[in-house]
Rosetta silent file (secondary structure, phi, psi, omega in degrees, C-alpha in Angstrom):
SEQUENCE: MARQSPQAILLTRPRAQAERFACALDRRFGEGVRCVISPVLEPEFLPVSLPEAAFDALVFTSETGVAALLRLDRAALPTLTYCVGDRTAKAARVAGLTAQSAGGAAADLVGLLARVAAGQRLLHIAGAHRTGDIAKRLAPEGVEIRTLTAYAQVERPLDATARDLLAGRASVLLPLFSPRSAALLSDQLLRMPLVAPLTGIALSGAVARSVDPALGLRVVTVPTPDAAAMIEGIATIMDRARGS
SCORE:     score description
SCORE:     0.000 S_00000001
   1 L     0.000  132.913 -177.215  103.105   -5.929  -35.294 S_00000001
   2 L   -59.296  137.292 -178.810  103.545   -2.440  -34.214 S_00000001
   3 L   -72.007  140.281 -175.297  100.734   -0.894  -32.076 S_00000001
   4 L   -83.877  156.327  177.991   98.949    1.849  -34.063 S_00000001
   5 L   -83.229  149.545 -178.165   98.734    5.293  -32.401 S_00000001
   6 L   -66.367  150.242  174.199   95.244    6.301  -31.202 S_00000001
   7 E   -73.195  116.862  179.160   93.243    8.475  -33.677 S_00000001
   8 E   -69.307  133.938  176.911   93.301   12.117  -32.564 S_00000001
   9 E  -129.364  116.845  176.722   89.898   13.680  -32.436 S_00000001
  10 E   -96.551  121.385 -178.265   89.318   17.428  -31.757 S_00000001
  11 E  -108.626  109.523 -166.180   86.244   18.265  -30.126 S_00000001
  12 L  -112.339    9.157  172.203   85.149   21.947  -30.299 S_00000001
  13 L   -71.962  166.312  173.717   81.646   22.051  -29.229 S_00000001
  14 L   -37.144  140.634 -161.115   80.596   23.478  -25.792 S_00000001
  15 H   -63.331  -30.182 -178.332   82.510   21.605  -23.060 S_00000001
  16 H   -66.202  -45.312  174.397   79.447   19.851  -21.417 S_00000001
  17 H   -66.299  -44.228 -178.584   78.514   18.280  -24.844 S_00000001
  18 H   -64.424  -34.153  177.687   82.041   17.656  -25.766 S_00000001
  19 H   -73.021  -30.733  177.456   82.766   15.722  -22.604 S_00000001
  20 H   -78.927  -30.069  179.746   79.754   13.572  -23.056 S_00000001
  21 H   -71.200  -43.665 -179.853   80.611   12.903  -26.685 S_00000001
  22 H   -61.381  -32.944  168.731   84.130   11.997  -25.584 S_00000001
  23 H   -57.085  -51.792  179.887   82.645    9.612  -23.184 S_00000001
  24 H   -68.800  -35.650  171.413   80.617    7.891  -25.808 S_00000001
  25 H   -60.155  -51.328  177.953   83.871    7.655  -28.151 S_00000001
  26 H   -55.206  -35.773 -175.981   85.763    6.002  -25.254 S_00000001
  27 H   -66.584  -39.412 -173.282   82.925    3.497  -24.798 S_00000001
  28 H   -74.839  -57.813 -165.082   83.089    2.758  -28.615 S_00000001
  29 H  -111.954  -14.559 -178.098   86.855    2.797  -29.375 S_00000001
  30 H    57.035 -129.030 -169.567   88.526    2.693  -25.920 S_00000001
  31 H   -69.060   -4.972 -178.103   92.441    3.327  -26.306 S_00000001
  32 H   -79.772   -7.946  171.871   91.918    3.741  -30.162 S_00000001
  33 E  -127.118  155.274  173.636   91.136    7.317  -29.852 S_00000001
  34 E  -126.237  114.901 -176.102   92.606   10.367  -28.235 S_00000001
  35 E   -97.124  131.944  174.687   90.057   13.166  -27.703 S_00000001
  36 E  -113.353  118.803  175.710   91.241   16.759  -27.242 S_00000001
  37 E   -99.197  119.216  172.776   88.476   19.314  -26.029 S_00000001
  38 L  -140.541   76.894 -178.030   88.804   22.786  -26.946 S_00000001
  39 L   -52.567  137.588  171.453   85.399   24.587  -27.416 S_00000001
  40 L   -98.364   -7.165  172.705   85.148   27.301  -29.820 S_00000001
  41 E  -131.654  134.400  168.710   81.783   28.170  -28.271 S_00000001
  42 E  -136.886  140.998 -174.616   80.565   28.353  -24.726 S_00000001
  43 E   -72.148  147.231  172.923   77.229   29.428  -23.446 S_00000001
  44 E  -124.397  112.315 -170.264   76.467   32.683  -21.717 S_00000001
  45 E   -90.748  139.095 -164.023   73.107   33.049  -20.067 S_00000001
  46 L   -99.443  147.303  171.481   71.484   36.455  -20.502 S_00000001
  47 L   -69.243  109.332 -174.605   69.320   38.432  -17.877 S_00000001
  48 L  -139.069  159.288  179.501   65.907   38.089  -19.235 S_00000001
  49 L  -121.038  133.248 -178.652   62.270   38.420  -17.915 S_00000001
  50 L   -64.761  148.357  173.970   59.456   36.010  -19.079 S_00000001
  51 L   -75.994  157.765 -178.736   56.691   37.761  -21.071 S_00000001
  52 L   -77.949  -13.669 -176.123   53.306   37.952  -19.362 S_00000001
  53 L   -64.263  153.576  168.354   51.324   36.320  -22.135 S_00000001
  54 L   -82.000  150.374 -174.125   49.953   32.832  -21.662 S_00000001
  55 L  -134.994  149.054  177.040   51.445   29.983  -23.767 S_00000001
  56 L   -89.295  -28.373  177.771   50.245   26.543  -24.655 S_00000001
  57 E  -160.291  166.109  170.680   53.715   24.893  -24.905 S_00000001
  58 E  -104.574  153.575  179.720   57.489   25.645  -24.993 S_00000001
  59 E  -119.898  130.312 -175.188   59.895   25.186  -27.850 S_00000001
  60 E  -127.121  129.366  171.820   63.533   24.094  -27.456 S_00000001
  61 L  -101.056   -9.151 -169.351   66.116   24.107  -30.291 S_00000001
  62 L  -161.244  156.319  170.533   69.062   23.083  -27.908 S_00000001
  63 H   -63.719  -32.496  174.850   69.757   21.609  -24.529 S_00000001
  64 H   -62.050  -36.935  178.487   71.164   25.096  -23.519 S_00000001
  65 H   -63.280  -40.122 -176.496   67.546   26.509  -23.935 S_00000001
  66 H   -62.939  -48.134  178.418   66.422   23.905  -21.513 S_00000001
  67 H   -62.793  -31.240  172.224   69.237   24.989  -18.974 S_00000001
  68 H   -63.268  -36.024  174.738   68.266   28.587  -19.575 S_00000001
  69 H   -63.884  -34.668 -176.894   64.738   27.785  -18.426 S_00000001
  70 L   -68.793   -8.242  173.026   65.853   26.357  -15.291 S_00000001
  71 L   -90.979   -3.162 -177.837   67.189   29.874  -14.298 S_00000001
  72 L  -111.403  164.251  169.379   63.850   31.395  -14.702 S_00000001
  73 L   -69.711   91.274 -163.199   60.547   31.425  -12.655 S_00000001
  74 L  -103.471   22.012 -169.990   58.769   29.004  -14.723 S_00000001
  75 L   -56.318  -45.364 -169.732   55.771   28.679  -12.276 S_00000001
  76 L   -90.575   -0.530 -176.900   53.374   30.250  -14.887 S_00000001
  77 L   -96.457  152.031  177.782   54.715   28.309  -17.995 S_00000001
  78 L   -67.777  162.375 -179.921   53.217   25.150  -19.556 S_00000001
  79 L   -96.306  -22.007 -176.629   54.983   21.832  -19.048 S_00000001
  80 E   -72.679  133.918 -179.385   54.345   20.655  -22.597 S_00000001
  81 E  -139.801  158.743  171.227   57.373   21.210  -24.772 S_00000001
  82 E  -118.608  131.200 -168.172   58.496   20.507  -28.478 S_00000001
  83 E  -125.608  143.825 -174.706   62.068   19.677  -28.893 S_00000001
  84 L   -72.047  -29.850 -176.468   64.272   19.626  -32.013 S_00000001
  85 L  -153.640  176.953 -169.322   65.799   16.219  -31.130 S_00000001
  86 H   -67.041  -34.469 -171.705   65.957   13.340  -28.733 S_00000001
  87 H   -76.528  -45.000 -171.002   68.950   14.638  -26.557 S_00000001
  88 H   -69.276  -40.335  175.729   67.102   18.149  -26.113 S_00000001
  89 H   -60.126  -46.512  178.611   63.903   16.091  -25.185 S_00000001
  90 H   -47.596  -53.762 -179.353   65.783   13.997  -22.694 S_00000001
  91 H   -52.861  -43.048  173.090   67.035   17.217  -21.030 S_00000001
  92 H   -59.862  -39.224 -173.245   63.402   18.547  -20.833 S_00000001
  93 H   -76.601  -31.953 -176.310   62.096   15.496  -19.268 S_00000001
  94 H   -78.926   -8.967  175.597   64.903   15.389  -16.643 S_00000001
  95 L   -93.037    0.165  178.293   63.737   19.070  -15.941 S_00000001
  96 L    96.210   11.388 -176.710   60.271   17.908  -15.113 S_00000001
  97 L   -93.541  164.362  169.953   58.736   18.650  -18.604 S_00000001
  98 E  -104.380  119.395 -169.330   56.538   16.715  -20.923 S_00000001
  99 E  -126.411  133.865  178.819   58.572   16.591  -24.089 S_00000001
 100 E  -112.147  128.689  178.225   57.885   15.608  -27.812 S_00000001
 101 E   -97.411  139.325  174.247   60.948   15.197  -29.971 S_00000001
 102 L   -86.920   -2.172  172.243   61.142   16.035  -33.595 S_00000001
 103 L    66.737   15.978 -176.193   63.890   13.536  -33.857 S_00000001
 104 L  -169.806 -123.685 -177.708   66.393   15.687  -36.019 S_00000001
 105 L  -105.994 -165.760 -169.914   67.163   19.147  -37.165 S_00000001
 106 H   -65.038  -34.148 -177.254   65.352   22.482  -37.279 S_00000001
 107 H   -68.596  -35.648  177.177   63.372   21.501  -40.514 S_00000001
 108 H   -73.165  -22.838  173.496   62.024   18.375  -38.698 S_00000001
 109 H   -82.452  -33.217  174.684   60.792   20.544  -35.747 S_00000001
 110 H   -59.123  -37.579 -176.348   59.199   22.816  -38.132 S_00000001
 111 H   -71.908  -41.290  177.838   57.376   19.997  -39.835 S_00000001
 112 H   -61.680  -46.067  177.808   56.240   18.617  -36.288 S_00000001
 113 H   -58.522  -47.396  175.869   54.899   22.019  -35.336 S_00000001
 114 H   -52.171  -38.032 -175.658   53.067   22.291  -38.582 S_00000001
 115 H   -78.446  -41.348 -161.644   51.395   18.955  -37.847 S_00000001
 116 H  -125.557   -9.041 -173.718   50.394   19.226  -34.162 S_00000001
 117 L  -112.733   15.349 -179.712   50.686   22.790  -32.981 S_00000001
 118 L   -60.682  135.808  178.609   48.138   24.702  -35.186 S_00000001
 119 L    81.976   -9.477  179.615   46.310   27.422  -33.225 S_00000001
 120 L   -78.242  163.501  166.512   48.708   27.188  -30.269 S_00000001
 121 E  -105.142  110.884 -172.985   50.714   29.927  -28.727 S_00000001
 122 E  -117.348  160.039 -176.325   54.318   28.699  -28.185 S_00000001
 123 E  -117.910  110.807 -172.140   57.232   30.231  -26.376 S_00000001
 124 E  -100.204  113.634  174.542   60.665   29.494  -28.081 S_00000001
 125 E   -93.842  110.383 -163.476   63.561   29.826  -25.410 S_00000001
 126 E  -122.025  172.588  171.661   66.460   30.425  -27.958 S_00000001
 127 E   -96.321  163.319 -176.422   70.062   31.580  -28.207 S_00000001
 128 L   -68.999  -27.475 -177.797   71.057   34.899  -29.671 S_00000001
 129 L  -111.573  109.929  178.698   72.547   33.151  -32.857 S_00000001
 130 L  -119.744  145.986  173.042   69.925   31.154  -34.704 S_00000001
 131 L  -100.656  116.838 -179.142   69.822   29.478  -38.099 S_00000001
 132 L    89.770  153.879  179.545   66.439   30.085  -39.670 S_00000001
 133 L  -116.794  100.861 -176.507   63.380   31.840  -38.398 S_00000001
 134 H   -74.381  -28.340  176.891   61.017   29.085  -37.247 S_00000001
 135 H   -61.355  -44.552 -173.980   58.357   31.642  -36.174 S_00000001
 136 H   -70.216  -43.989 -174.921   58.249   33.188  -39.775 S_00000001
 137 H   -72.094  -17.425 -178.890   58.111   29.625  -41.432 S_00000001
 138 H  -109.372    0.146  175.056   55.277   28.599  -39.213 S_00000001
 139 H   -63.975  -40.030  173.030   53.210   31.643  -39.153 S_00000001
 140 H   -56.719  -19.350  179.892   51.377   30.406  -42.473 S_00000001
 141 H   -95.851    4.817  178.458   50.409   27.338  -40.557 S_00000001
 142 L    74.309   28.959 -174.652   48.596   29.271  -37.833 S_00000001
 143 L  -106.257  120.450  175.496   51.349   28.400  -35.290 S_00000001
 144 E  -102.480  119.293  174.712   52.227   31.576  -33.224 S_00000001
 145 E  -110.213  127.870  171.151   55.630   31.673  -31.753 S_00000001
 146 E  -102.598  142.120 -178.240   57.261   34.129  -29.536 S_00000001
 147 E  -111.384  128.678  177.387   61.058   33.972  -29.074 S_00000001
 148 E  -105.356  109.352  178.707   62.678   34.627  -25.761 S_00000001
 149 E   -89.195  107.403 -159.840   66.513   35.106  -26.225 S_00000001
 150 E  -107.313  -20.007 -177.725   67.810   33.676  -23.080 S_00000001
 151 E  -154.003  167.808  179.192   71.529   32.820  -23.853 S_00000001
 152 E  -133.979  136.892  174.901   74.449   33.458  -26.227 S_00000001
 153 E   -89.178  113.323 -179.773   77.136   31.100  -27.523 S_00000001
 154 E   -89.456  136.686  173.330   80.266   33.133  -27.018 S_00000001
 155 E   -70.076  139.555  175.598   83.378   32.438  -29.238 S_00000001
 156 L  -123.069  139.957  176.237   86.399   30.962  -27.559 S_00000001
 157 L   -74.105  152.841  175.620   89.850   30.564  -28.967 S_00000001
 158 L   -67.028  145.681 -169.024   91.381   27.127  -29.444 S_00000001
 159 L   -92.684  175.692 -174.278   93.630   26.331  -26.597 S_00000001
 160 H   -61.197  -35.962  177.777   97.458   25.536  -26.574 S_00000001
 161 H   -60.988  -49.435  174.469   96.747   21.786  -26.548 S_00000001
 162 H   -62.939  -45.507 -174.891   94.564   21.979  -29.697 S_00000001
 163 H   -60.619  -40.327  175.447   97.036   24.272  -31.341 S_00000001
 164 H   -59.003  -50.627 -172.880   99.861   21.677  -30.620 S_00000001
 165 H   -65.137  -36.292 -179.714   97.750   18.957  -32.075 S_00000001
 166 H   -79.635  -15.473  169.987   97.030   20.794  -35.358 S_00000001
 167 H   -88.132   -6.191 -176.407  100.697   21.533  -35.691 S_00000001
 168 L   -91.392 -174.348 -177.792  101.758   18.042  -35.416 S_00000001
 169 L  -101.946   -2.555  179.133  101.867   15.431  -38.179 S_00000001
 170 L   -75.058  146.611 -178.003   99.338   12.903  -36.991 S_00000001
 171 L   -71.996  148.056  172.978   95.908   13.074  -38.790 S_00000001
 172 E  -125.012  137.133  175.187   92.990   14.722  -36.795 S_00000001
 173 E   -99.891  137.819  176.373   89.181   14.124  -37.156 S_00000001
 174 E  -118.414   94.869  175.831   87.006   17.188  -36.596 S_00000001
 175 E   -66.936  125.972 -171.038   83.402   16.389  -35.658 S_00000001
 176 E  -123.463  117.821 -172.742   81.391   19.462  -36.538 S_00000001
 177 L  -105.107  -14.234 -176.852   77.920   19.787  -34.901 S_00000001
 178 L  -148.252  159.892 -174.114   76.601   23.087  -35.776 S_00000001
 179 H   -79.760  -26.846  173.749   77.039   25.546  -38.659 S_00000001
 180 H   -62.217  -53.947 -174.958   78.105   28.417  -36.303 S_00000001
 181 H   -60.546  -41.599  178.871   80.887   26.217  -34.725 S_00000001
 182 H   -56.426  -46.007 -176.007   81.918   25.006  -38.112 S_00000001
 183 H   -76.681  -28.142 -174.744   82.369   28.540  -39.423 S_00000001
 184 H   -84.846  -33.783  169.978   84.065   29.930  -36.259 S_00000001
 185 H   -59.057  -57.684  179.520   86.518   26.782  -36.362 S_00000001
 186 H   -46.683  -49.866  179.872   87.101   27.529  -40.005 S_00000001
 187 H   -54.024  -50.612  175.453   88.010   31.046  -39.275 S_00000001
 188 H   -64.861  -39.203  177.472   90.475   30.067  -36.644 S_00000001
 189 H   -73.620  -23.323  178.099   92.124   27.366  -38.648 S_00000001
 190 H   -70.381  -23.975 -176.168   92.589   29.743  -41.506 S_00000001
 191 L   -93.306    3.600 -177.240   94.655   32.016  -39.223 S_00000001
 192 L  -111.849  152.804  166.262   96.885   29.091  -37.998 S_00000001
 193 L   -72.507   94.775  177.892   99.993   27.273  -39.323 S_00000001
 194 L   -77.583  139.415  169.695   98.358   23.773  -40.101 S_00000001
 195 L  -122.476  -44.164 -172.698  100.433   20.761  -40.464 S_00000001
 196 L   -63.194  144.022  166.865   98.152   17.819  -39.424 S_00000001
 197 L   -72.398  134.604 -173.218   96.062   16.300  -42.062 S_00000001
 198 E  -117.922  156.894  178.887   92.432   17.015  -41.233 S_00000001
 199 E  -145.076  110.480  175.577   89.016   15.467  -41.961 S_00000001
 200 E   -77.447  151.961  173.313   85.672   17.186  -41.068 S_00000001
 201 E  -133.079  105.251 -176.858   82.698   15.081  -40.141 S_00000001
 202 E   -93.548  143.821 -178.696   79.486   17.079  -40.270 S_00000001
 203 L   -66.909  -26.817 -174.940   76.265   16.583  -38.639 S_00000001
 204 L  -163.704  166.046 -176.233   74.225   17.858  -41.600 S_00000001
 205 H   -68.874  -26.713  165.946   74.690   19.390  -44.950 S_00000001
 206 H   -55.244  -44.456 -174.760   74.077   22.928  -43.369 S_00000001
 207 H   -64.251  -49.303 -179.738   77.047   22.203  -41.169 S_00000001
 208 H   -60.112  -32.668 -178.831   79.225   21.008  -44.037 S_00000001
 209 H   -79.023  -12.757  179.771   78.397   24.171  -46.114 S_00000001
 210 L   -93.538    6.801  175.133   79.614   26.408  -43.324 S_00000001
 211 L   -82.290  129.253 -170.092   83.222   25.025  -43.481 S_00000001
 212 L   -69.685  128.843 -168.806   85.125   27.767  -45.342 S_00000001
 213 H   -76.066  -12.229  177.737   86.093   26.161  -48.800 S_00000001
 214 H   -62.422  -22.081  175.745   89.461   28.206  -48.527 S_00000001
 215 H   -67.004  -33.201 -175.811   90.546   25.442  -45.993 S_00000001
 216 L    66.365   34.254 -170.833   90.508   22.784  -48.693 S_00000001
 217 L   -96.625  133.992  171.115   89.203   20.451  -45.913 S_00000001
 218 E   -69.330  122.450  175.795   87.694   17.100  -46.767 S_00000001
 219 E  -122.835  127.786  179.309   84.277   16.939  -45.104 S_00000001
 220 E  -105.614  137.818  171.542   82.074   13.866  -44.833 S_00000001
 221 E  -100.294  133.219 -178.099   78.413   14.368  -43.835 S_00000001
 222 L   -84.629  160.993 -174.582   76.759   11.781  -41.826 S_00000001
 223 L   -64.405  -39.041 -175.793   73.329   10.303  -42.940 S_00000001
 224 L  -132.988  145.128 -172.411   71.285   11.413  -39.896 S_00000001
 225 L   -84.623   67.661  173.613   71.792   14.442  -37.437 S_00000001
 226 L  -154.422  166.793 -171.129   72.641   12.646  -34.385 S_00000001
 227 H   -68.178  -21.546  178.506   75.451   11.373  -32.357 S_00000001
 228 H   -74.094  -39.324  171.858   75.287    7.722  -33.123 S_00000001
 229 H   -64.046  -33.778  179.199   75.614    8.566  -36.932 S_00000001
 230 H   -69.588  -32.921  176.190   78.483   10.750  -36.059 S_00000001
 231 H   -71.767  -42.635 -179.956   80.324    7.965  -34.168 S_00000001
 232 H   -58.384  -39.931 -179.021   79.611    5.504  -37.119 S_00000001
 233 H   -62.087  -48.111  173.264   81.116    8.149  -39.374 S_00000001
 234 H   -60.690  -39.898  177.661   84.186    8.216  -37.369 S_00000001
 235 H   -64.321  -40.596 -174.009   84.515    4.461  -37.172 S_00000001
 236 H   -70.911  -31.751  169.704   84.260    4.266  -40.953 S_00000001
 237 H   -65.739  -33.135 -173.786   87.006    6.727  -41.575 S_00000001
 238 H   -73.926  -47.023 -176.678   89.195    5.073  -38.894 S_00000001
 239 H   -56.759  -50.676 -175.151   88.539    1.712  -40.597 S_00000001
 240 H   -64.022  -37.272 -177.724   89.413    3.058  -44.156 S_00000001
 241 H   -69.240  -40.555  179.264   92.660    4.627  -42.713 S_00000001
 242 H   -65.493  -24.908 -176.545   93.764    1.383  -41.125 S_00000001
 243 H   -87.329  -13.527 -172.515   93.023   -0.470  -44.466 S_00000001
 244 L   -71.393    0.000    0.000   95.016    1.998  -46.585 S_00000001
C-alpha cells in the first residue's frame, strides 16, 4: 500500500502559540501531519504607565496580556487574577500570580466575574483590538473594570512557504483561533491565487463568522474553545479524508 502524504496544516496564530500547537500536533499525529507556521498577527508591546488607582484583582483575556504585565513595574498590583481560559491562567501562575480560570471564551469570563467579583475594582491588561466590551457588560453587576491597553497584535503577510502551500494541489487545514486572525487571513486569501482545497476549523462560532463568505470556505466549529477540541476536530477531518 502506498504511503499517504502528511496532512498539511497552516498555522497562522502568533508564532509562540503556533509553535506550541505544532508540537501538540506532532505528539498526536507524528509524521501524519506537516505544519507550516506563518503568523498573520504578531504582538507588539506598547509603552504604557500603570494607573495610580488601587485594584483588587487583574483580568487577562490572553497570554499576551500576562507577557505585557511582566514588562511593567507590578509591585503595587494585586496578585489575584481572573483569566479567560486555562492556558492564560497557567501563564499567570508561571508569572507568580494567583489565577482563576473561566475555562473558555470571553462570555465565560464575563459570567465568572459577575458571580465572584461584585464590588471589586479590576484592571484589565488588554490588547488594542478587543472583541466585546467586558467592562460595559459588567457595569450593571457592580464590577468596575479599568482597561490598560498594553499591546497590539500587528498584521503580518503570509510568507513564501505558506503561499506556495496554498498554490499547491494538496488539501490544507486552517485552524482558526480568533475572530481577528480569521478575518485577516480571509482578506489575504481573497487576494491570492488559491489552488489547494481548504478547510477551516474554528475555535468558536464568533471565529467561524469572521471568515469572509466570499471565500466559499468550508468551516467546521469545534464544540469547546480549547486546543484539545481543535486537535480532535483535525483528527476527525483527517479520518474522514482517509475513509473517502
